[in-house]
PDB file of C-alpha atoms in Angstrom:
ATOM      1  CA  UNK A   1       0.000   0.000   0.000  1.00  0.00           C
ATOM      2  CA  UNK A   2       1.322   3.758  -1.128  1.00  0.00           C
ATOM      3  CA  UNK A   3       1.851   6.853   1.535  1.00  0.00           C
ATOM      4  CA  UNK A   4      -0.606   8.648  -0.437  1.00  0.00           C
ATOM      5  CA  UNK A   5      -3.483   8.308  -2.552  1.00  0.00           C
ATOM      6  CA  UNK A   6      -2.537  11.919  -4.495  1.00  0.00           C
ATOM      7  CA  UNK A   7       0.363  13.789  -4.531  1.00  0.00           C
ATOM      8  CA  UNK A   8       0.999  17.519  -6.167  1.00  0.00           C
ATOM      9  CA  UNK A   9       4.649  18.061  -7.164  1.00  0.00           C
ATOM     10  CA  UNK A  10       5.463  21.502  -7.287  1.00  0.00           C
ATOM     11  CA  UNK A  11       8.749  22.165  -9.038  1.00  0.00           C
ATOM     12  CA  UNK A  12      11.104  24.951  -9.983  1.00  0.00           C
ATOM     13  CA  UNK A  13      14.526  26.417  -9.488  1.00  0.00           C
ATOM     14  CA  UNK A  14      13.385  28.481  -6.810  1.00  0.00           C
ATOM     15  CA  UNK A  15      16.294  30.842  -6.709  1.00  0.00           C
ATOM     16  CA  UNK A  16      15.093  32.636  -4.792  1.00  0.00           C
ATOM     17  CA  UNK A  17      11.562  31.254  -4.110  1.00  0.00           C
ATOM     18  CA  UNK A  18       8.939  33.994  -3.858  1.00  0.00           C
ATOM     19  CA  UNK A  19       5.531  35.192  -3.109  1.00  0.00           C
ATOM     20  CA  UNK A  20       4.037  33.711  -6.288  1.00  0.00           C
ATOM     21  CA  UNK A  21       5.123  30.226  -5.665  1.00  0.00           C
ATOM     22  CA  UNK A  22       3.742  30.465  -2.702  1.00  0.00           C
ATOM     23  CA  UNK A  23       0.258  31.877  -4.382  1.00  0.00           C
ATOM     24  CA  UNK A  24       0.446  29.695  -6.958  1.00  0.00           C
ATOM     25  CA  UNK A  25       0.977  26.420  -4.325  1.00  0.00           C
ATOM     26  CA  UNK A  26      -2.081  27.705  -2.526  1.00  0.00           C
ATOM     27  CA  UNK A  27      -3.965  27.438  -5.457  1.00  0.00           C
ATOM     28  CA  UNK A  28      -2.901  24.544  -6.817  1.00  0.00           C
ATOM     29  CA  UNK A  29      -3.114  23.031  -3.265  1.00  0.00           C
ATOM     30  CA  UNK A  30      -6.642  23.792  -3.147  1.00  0.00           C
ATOM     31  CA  UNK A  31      -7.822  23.265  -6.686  1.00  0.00           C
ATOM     32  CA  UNK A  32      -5.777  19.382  -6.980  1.00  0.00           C
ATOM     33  CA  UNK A  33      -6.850  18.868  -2.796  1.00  0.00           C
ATOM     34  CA  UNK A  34      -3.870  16.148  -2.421  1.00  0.00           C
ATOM     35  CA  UNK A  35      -2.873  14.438   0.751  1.00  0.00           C
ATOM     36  CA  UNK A  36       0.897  16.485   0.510  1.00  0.00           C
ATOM     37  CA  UNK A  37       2.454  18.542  -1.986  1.00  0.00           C
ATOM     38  CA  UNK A  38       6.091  17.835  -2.512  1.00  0.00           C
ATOM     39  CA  UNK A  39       8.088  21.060  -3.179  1.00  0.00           C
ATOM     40  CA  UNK A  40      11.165  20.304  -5.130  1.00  0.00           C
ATOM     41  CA  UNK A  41      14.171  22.516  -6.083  1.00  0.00           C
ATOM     42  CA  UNK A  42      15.641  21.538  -9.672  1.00  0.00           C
ATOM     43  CA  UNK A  43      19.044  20.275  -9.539  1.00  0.00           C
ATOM     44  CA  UNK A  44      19.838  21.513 -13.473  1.00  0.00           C
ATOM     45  CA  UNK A  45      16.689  22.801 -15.167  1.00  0.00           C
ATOM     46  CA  UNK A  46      16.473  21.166 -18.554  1.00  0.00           C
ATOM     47  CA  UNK A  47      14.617  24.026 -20.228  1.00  0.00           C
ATOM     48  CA  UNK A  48      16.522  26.776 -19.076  1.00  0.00           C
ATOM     49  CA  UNK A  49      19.948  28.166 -18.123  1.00  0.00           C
ATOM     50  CA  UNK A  50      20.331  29.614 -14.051  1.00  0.00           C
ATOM     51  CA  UNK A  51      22.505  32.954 -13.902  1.00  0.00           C
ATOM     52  CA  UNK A  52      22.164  32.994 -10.377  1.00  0.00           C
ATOM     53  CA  UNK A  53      24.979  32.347  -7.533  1.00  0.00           C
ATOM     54  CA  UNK A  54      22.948  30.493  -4.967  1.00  0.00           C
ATOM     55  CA  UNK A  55      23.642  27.113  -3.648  1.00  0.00           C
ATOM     56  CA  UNK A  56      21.716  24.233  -3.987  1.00  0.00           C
ATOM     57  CA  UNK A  57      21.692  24.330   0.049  1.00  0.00           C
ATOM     58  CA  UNK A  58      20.978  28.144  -0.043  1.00  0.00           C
ATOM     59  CA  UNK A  59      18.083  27.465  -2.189  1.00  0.00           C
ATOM     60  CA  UNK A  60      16.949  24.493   0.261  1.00  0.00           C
ATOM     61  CA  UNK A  61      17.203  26.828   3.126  1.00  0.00           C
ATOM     62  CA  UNK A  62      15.095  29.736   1.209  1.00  0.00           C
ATOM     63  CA  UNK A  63      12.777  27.237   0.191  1.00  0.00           C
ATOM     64  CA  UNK A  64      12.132  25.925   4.093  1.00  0.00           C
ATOM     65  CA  UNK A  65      11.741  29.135   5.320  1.00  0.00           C
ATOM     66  CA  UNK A  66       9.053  30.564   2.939  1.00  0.00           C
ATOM     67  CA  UNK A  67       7.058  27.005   2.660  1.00  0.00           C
ATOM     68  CA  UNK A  68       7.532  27.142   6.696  1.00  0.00           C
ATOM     69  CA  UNK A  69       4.429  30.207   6.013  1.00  0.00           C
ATOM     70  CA  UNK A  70       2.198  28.143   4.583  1.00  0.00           C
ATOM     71  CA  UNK A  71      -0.913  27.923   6.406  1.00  0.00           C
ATOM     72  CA  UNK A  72      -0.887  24.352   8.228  1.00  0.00           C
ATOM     73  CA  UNK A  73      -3.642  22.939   6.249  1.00  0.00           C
ATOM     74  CA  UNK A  74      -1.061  22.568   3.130  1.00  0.00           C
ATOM     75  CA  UNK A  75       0.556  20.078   3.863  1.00  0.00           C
ATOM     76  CA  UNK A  76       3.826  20.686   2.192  1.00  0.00           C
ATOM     77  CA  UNK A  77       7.676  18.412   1.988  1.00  0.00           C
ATOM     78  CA  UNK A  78      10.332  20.291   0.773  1.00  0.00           C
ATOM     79  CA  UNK A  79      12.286  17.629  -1.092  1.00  0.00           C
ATOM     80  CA  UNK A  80      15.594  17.045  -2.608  1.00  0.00           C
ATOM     81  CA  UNK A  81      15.114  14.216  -4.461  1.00  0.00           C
ATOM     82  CA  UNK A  82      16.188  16.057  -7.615  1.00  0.00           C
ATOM     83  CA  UNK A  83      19.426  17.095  -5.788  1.00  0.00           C
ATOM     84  CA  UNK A  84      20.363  13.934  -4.943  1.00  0.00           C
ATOM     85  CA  UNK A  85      19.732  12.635  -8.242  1.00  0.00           C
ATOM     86  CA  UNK A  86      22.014  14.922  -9.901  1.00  0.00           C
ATOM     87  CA  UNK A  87      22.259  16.224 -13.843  1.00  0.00           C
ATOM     88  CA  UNK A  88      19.488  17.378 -15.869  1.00  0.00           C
ATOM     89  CA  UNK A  89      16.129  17.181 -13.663  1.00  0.00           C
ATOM     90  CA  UNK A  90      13.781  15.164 -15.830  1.00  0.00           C
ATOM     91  CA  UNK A  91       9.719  15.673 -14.596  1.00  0.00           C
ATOM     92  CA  UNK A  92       9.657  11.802 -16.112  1.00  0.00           C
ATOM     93  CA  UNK A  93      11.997  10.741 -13.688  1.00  0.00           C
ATOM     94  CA  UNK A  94      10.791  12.455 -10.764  1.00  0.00           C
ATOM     95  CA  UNK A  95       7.420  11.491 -11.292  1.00  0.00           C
ATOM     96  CA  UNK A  96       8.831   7.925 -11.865  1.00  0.00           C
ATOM     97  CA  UNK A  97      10.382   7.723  -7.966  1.00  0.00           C
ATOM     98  CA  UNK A  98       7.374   9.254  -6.287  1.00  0.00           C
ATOM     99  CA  UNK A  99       4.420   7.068  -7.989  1.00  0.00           C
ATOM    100  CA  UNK A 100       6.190   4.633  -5.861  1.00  0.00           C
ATOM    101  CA  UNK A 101       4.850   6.438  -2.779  1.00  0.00           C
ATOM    102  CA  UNK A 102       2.061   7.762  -4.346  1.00  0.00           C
ATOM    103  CA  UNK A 103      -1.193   6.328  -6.555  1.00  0.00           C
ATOM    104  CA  UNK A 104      -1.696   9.551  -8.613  1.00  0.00           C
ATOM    105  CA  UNK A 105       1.294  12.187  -9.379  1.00  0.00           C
ATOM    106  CA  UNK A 106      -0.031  15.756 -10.212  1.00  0.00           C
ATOM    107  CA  UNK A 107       2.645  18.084 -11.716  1.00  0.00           C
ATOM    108  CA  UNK A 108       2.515  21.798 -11.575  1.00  0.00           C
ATOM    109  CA  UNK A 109       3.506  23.847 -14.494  1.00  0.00           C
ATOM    110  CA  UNK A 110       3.353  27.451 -15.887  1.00  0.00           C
ATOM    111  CA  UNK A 111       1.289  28.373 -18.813  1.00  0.00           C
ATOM    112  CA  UNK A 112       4.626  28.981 -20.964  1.00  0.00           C
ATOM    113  CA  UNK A 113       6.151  25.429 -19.870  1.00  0.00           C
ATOM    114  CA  UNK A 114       2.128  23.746 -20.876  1.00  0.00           C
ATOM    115  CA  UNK A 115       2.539  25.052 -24.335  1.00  0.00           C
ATOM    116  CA  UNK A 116       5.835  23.031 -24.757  1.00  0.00           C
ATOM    117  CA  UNK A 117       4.847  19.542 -22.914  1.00  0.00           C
ATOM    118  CA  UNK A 118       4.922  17.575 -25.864  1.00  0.00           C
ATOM    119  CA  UNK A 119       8.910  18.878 -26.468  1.00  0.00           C
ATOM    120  CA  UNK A 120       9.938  17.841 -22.420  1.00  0.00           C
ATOM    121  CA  UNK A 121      11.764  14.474 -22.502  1.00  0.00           C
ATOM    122  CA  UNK A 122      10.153  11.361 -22.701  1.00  0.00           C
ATOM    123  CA  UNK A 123       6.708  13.514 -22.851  1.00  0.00           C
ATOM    124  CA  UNK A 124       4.416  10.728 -23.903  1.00  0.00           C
ATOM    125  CA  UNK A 125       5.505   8.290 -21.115  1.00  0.00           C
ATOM    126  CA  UNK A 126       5.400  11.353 -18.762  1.00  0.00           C
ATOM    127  CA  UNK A 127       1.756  12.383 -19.820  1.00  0.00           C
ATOM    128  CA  UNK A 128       0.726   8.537 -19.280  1.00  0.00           C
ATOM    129  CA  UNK A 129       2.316   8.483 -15.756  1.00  0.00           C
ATOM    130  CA  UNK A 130       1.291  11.582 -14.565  1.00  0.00           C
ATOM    131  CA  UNK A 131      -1.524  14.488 -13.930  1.00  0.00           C
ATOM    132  CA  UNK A 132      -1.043  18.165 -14.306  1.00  0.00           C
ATOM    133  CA  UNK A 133      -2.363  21.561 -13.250  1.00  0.00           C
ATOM    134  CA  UNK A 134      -1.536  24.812 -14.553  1.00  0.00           C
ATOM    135  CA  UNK A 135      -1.903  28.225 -13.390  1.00  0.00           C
ATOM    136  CA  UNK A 136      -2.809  31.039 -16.346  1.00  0.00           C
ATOM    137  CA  UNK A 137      -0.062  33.848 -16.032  1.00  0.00           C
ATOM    138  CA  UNK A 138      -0.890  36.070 -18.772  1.00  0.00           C
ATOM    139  CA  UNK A 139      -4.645  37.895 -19.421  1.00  0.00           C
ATOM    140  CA  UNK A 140      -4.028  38.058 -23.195  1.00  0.00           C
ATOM    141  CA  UNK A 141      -7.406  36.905 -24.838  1.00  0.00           C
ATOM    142  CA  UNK A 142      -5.100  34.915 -27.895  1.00  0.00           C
ATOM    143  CA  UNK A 143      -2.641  33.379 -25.787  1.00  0.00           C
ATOM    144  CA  UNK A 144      -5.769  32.020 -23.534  1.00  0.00           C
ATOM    145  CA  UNK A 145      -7.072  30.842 -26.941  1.00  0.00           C
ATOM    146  CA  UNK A 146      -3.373  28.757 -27.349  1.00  0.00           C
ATOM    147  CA  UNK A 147      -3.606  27.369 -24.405  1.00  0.00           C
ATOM    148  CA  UNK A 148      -6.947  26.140 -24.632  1.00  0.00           C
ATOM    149  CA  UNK A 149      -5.867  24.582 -28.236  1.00  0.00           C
ATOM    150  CA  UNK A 150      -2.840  22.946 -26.982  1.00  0.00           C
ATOM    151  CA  UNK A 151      -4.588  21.313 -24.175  1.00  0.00           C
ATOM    152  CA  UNK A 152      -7.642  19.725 -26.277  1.00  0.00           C
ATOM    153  CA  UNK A 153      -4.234  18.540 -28.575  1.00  0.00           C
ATOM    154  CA  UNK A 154      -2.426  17.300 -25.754  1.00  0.00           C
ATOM    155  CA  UNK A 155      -5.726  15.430 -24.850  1.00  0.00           C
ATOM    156  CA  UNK A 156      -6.336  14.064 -28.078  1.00  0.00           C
ATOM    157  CA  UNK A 157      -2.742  13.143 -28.844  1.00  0.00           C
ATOM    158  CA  UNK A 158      -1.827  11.804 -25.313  1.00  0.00           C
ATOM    159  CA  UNK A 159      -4.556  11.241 -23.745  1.00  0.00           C
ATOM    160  CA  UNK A 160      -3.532  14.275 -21.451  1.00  0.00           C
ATOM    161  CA  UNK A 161      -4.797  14.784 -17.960  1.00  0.00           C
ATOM    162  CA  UNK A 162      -4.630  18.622 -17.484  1.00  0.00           C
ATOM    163  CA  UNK A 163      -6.419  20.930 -15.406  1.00  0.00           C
ATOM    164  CA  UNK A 164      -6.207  25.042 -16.141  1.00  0.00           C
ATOM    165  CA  UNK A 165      -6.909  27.224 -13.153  1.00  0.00           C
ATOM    166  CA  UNK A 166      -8.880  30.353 -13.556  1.00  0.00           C
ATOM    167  CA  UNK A 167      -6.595  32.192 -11.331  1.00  0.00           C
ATOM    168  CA  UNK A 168      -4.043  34.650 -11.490  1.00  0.00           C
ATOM    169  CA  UNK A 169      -0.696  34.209  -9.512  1.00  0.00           C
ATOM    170  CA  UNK A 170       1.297  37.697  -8.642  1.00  0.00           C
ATOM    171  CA  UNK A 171       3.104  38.750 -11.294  1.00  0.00           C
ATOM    172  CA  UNK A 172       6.889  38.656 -10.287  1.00  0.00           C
ATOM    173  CA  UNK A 173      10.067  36.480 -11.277  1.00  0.00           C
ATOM    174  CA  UNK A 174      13.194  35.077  -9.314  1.00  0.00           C
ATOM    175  CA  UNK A 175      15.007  37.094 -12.025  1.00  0.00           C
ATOM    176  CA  UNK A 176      13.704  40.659 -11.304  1.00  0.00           C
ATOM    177  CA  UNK A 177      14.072  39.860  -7.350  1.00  0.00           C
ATOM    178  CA  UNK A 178      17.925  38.770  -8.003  1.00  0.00           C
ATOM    179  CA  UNK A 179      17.924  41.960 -10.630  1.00  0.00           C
ATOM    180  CA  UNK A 180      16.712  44.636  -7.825  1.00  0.00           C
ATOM    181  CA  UNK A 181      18.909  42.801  -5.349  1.00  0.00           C
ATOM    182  CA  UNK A 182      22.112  43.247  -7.841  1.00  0.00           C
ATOM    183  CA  UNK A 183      21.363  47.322  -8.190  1.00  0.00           C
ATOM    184  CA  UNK A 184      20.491  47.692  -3.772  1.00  0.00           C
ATOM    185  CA  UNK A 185      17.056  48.025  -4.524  1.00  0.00           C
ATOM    186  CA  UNK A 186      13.726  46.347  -1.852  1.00  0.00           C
ATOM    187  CA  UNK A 187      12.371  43.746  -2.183  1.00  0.00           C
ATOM    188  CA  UNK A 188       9.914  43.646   0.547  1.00  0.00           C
ATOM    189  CA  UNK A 189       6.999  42.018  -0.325  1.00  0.00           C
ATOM    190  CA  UNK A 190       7.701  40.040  -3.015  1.00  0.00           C
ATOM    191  CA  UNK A 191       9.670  37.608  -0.702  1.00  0.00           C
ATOM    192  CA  UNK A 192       9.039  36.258   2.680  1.00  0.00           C
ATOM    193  CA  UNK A 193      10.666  38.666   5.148  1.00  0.00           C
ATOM    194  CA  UNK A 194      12.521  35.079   6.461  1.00  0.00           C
ATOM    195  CA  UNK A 195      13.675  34.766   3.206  1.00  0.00           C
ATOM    196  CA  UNK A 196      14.926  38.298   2.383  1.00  0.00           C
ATOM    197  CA  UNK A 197      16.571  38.131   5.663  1.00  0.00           C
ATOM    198  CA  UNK A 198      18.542  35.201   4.400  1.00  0.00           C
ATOM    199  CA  UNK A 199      19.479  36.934   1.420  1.00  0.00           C
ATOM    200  CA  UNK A 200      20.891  39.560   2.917  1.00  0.00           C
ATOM    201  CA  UNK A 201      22.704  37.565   5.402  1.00  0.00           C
ATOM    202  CA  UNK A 202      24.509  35.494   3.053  1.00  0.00           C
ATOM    203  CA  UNK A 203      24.791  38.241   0.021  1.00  0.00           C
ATOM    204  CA  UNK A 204      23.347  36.437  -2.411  1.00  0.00           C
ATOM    205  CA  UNK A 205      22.529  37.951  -6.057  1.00  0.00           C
ATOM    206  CA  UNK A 206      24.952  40.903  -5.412  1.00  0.00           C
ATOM    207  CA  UNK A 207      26.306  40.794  -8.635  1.00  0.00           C
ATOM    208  CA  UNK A 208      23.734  38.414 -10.579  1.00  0.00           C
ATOM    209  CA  UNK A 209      23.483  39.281 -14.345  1.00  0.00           C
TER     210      UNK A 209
END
């Protein structure tokens, strides 16, 4: 018998984590209602190149203290399963180790990520094994209009399990925190005060590019 009968697995490279990962794992949490969400740092993002001088422990440590806010009733792991691991952090992979502990995997992902699913490695294996749930970033009428097409594809092509939450996350990015950090400028309130504590503690993104 599995830990759980459905877990959410909230990825990203979290560096640093902010306010709307936090938003967006509340609504996730409570549209998907799993028995724990798993929050997991990527060790080396596949899609994307990290200009950022944070440790994979500093990002741990950021990552405990602003998931430490969540309200109790989200019930939330920070994991490092993907650390451990090592090399390029396939979702295929991760979602292959935790459908050992769980009966249904549901993956998180951005509106921009959705719209290449069928491009991540080993997608059609991945779309079998797993669930998803995406949160809408942009209001643009046409892109909503993409997404909505590649989601009926993905259905009909892969037999896709996605759900699109009408909800929109605060707009702000790891990269424009680690930008205003870089030129001395605040960043209160887009980060947890724990977690711009620790930034300025340890120096981090003083001279990120």
């Amino acid at each position: 018998m599995k830990n759980y009968k459905k877990l959410l697995m909230f990825g990203g490279t979290f560096s640093p984590v902010h306010n709307g990962h936090l938003r967006a794992m509340r609504a996730c949490f409570d549209a998907v209602c799993p028995d724990v969400m798993y929050v997991i740092p990527t060790a080396t993002p596949p899609h994307k190149t990290r200009h950022d001088d944070a440790t994979d422990k500093e990002r741990m440590d950021m990552l405990r203290i602003a998931v430490g806010t969540l309200e109790n009733r989200y019930n939330a792991v920070v994991s490092d399963i993907e650390l451990r691991r090592g090399g390029a952090s396939y979702t295929v992979d991760t979602v292959d180790a935790l459908s050992a502990i769980a009966d249904t995997v549901v993956v998180y992902c951005g509106t921009d990520m959705l719209l290449t699913l069928d491009e991540w490695h080993d997608a059609a294996r991945l779309m079998r094994s797993a669930e998803f749930v995406c949160m809408q970033r942009e209001d643009d009428a046409r892109f909503a209009k993409e997404i909505k097409e590649k989601i009926a594809y993905l259905k009909e092509e892969y037999g896709a399990r996605i759900l699109l939450i009408p909800d929109t996350p605060i707009e702000t990015s790891s990269s424009e925190i680690r930008a205003r950090v870089s030129r001395g400028e605040s960043i209160e309130g887009t980060v947890p005060e724990g977690v711009a504590a620790y930034i300025a503690a340890h120096g981090l993104y003083k001279h990120d590019n």
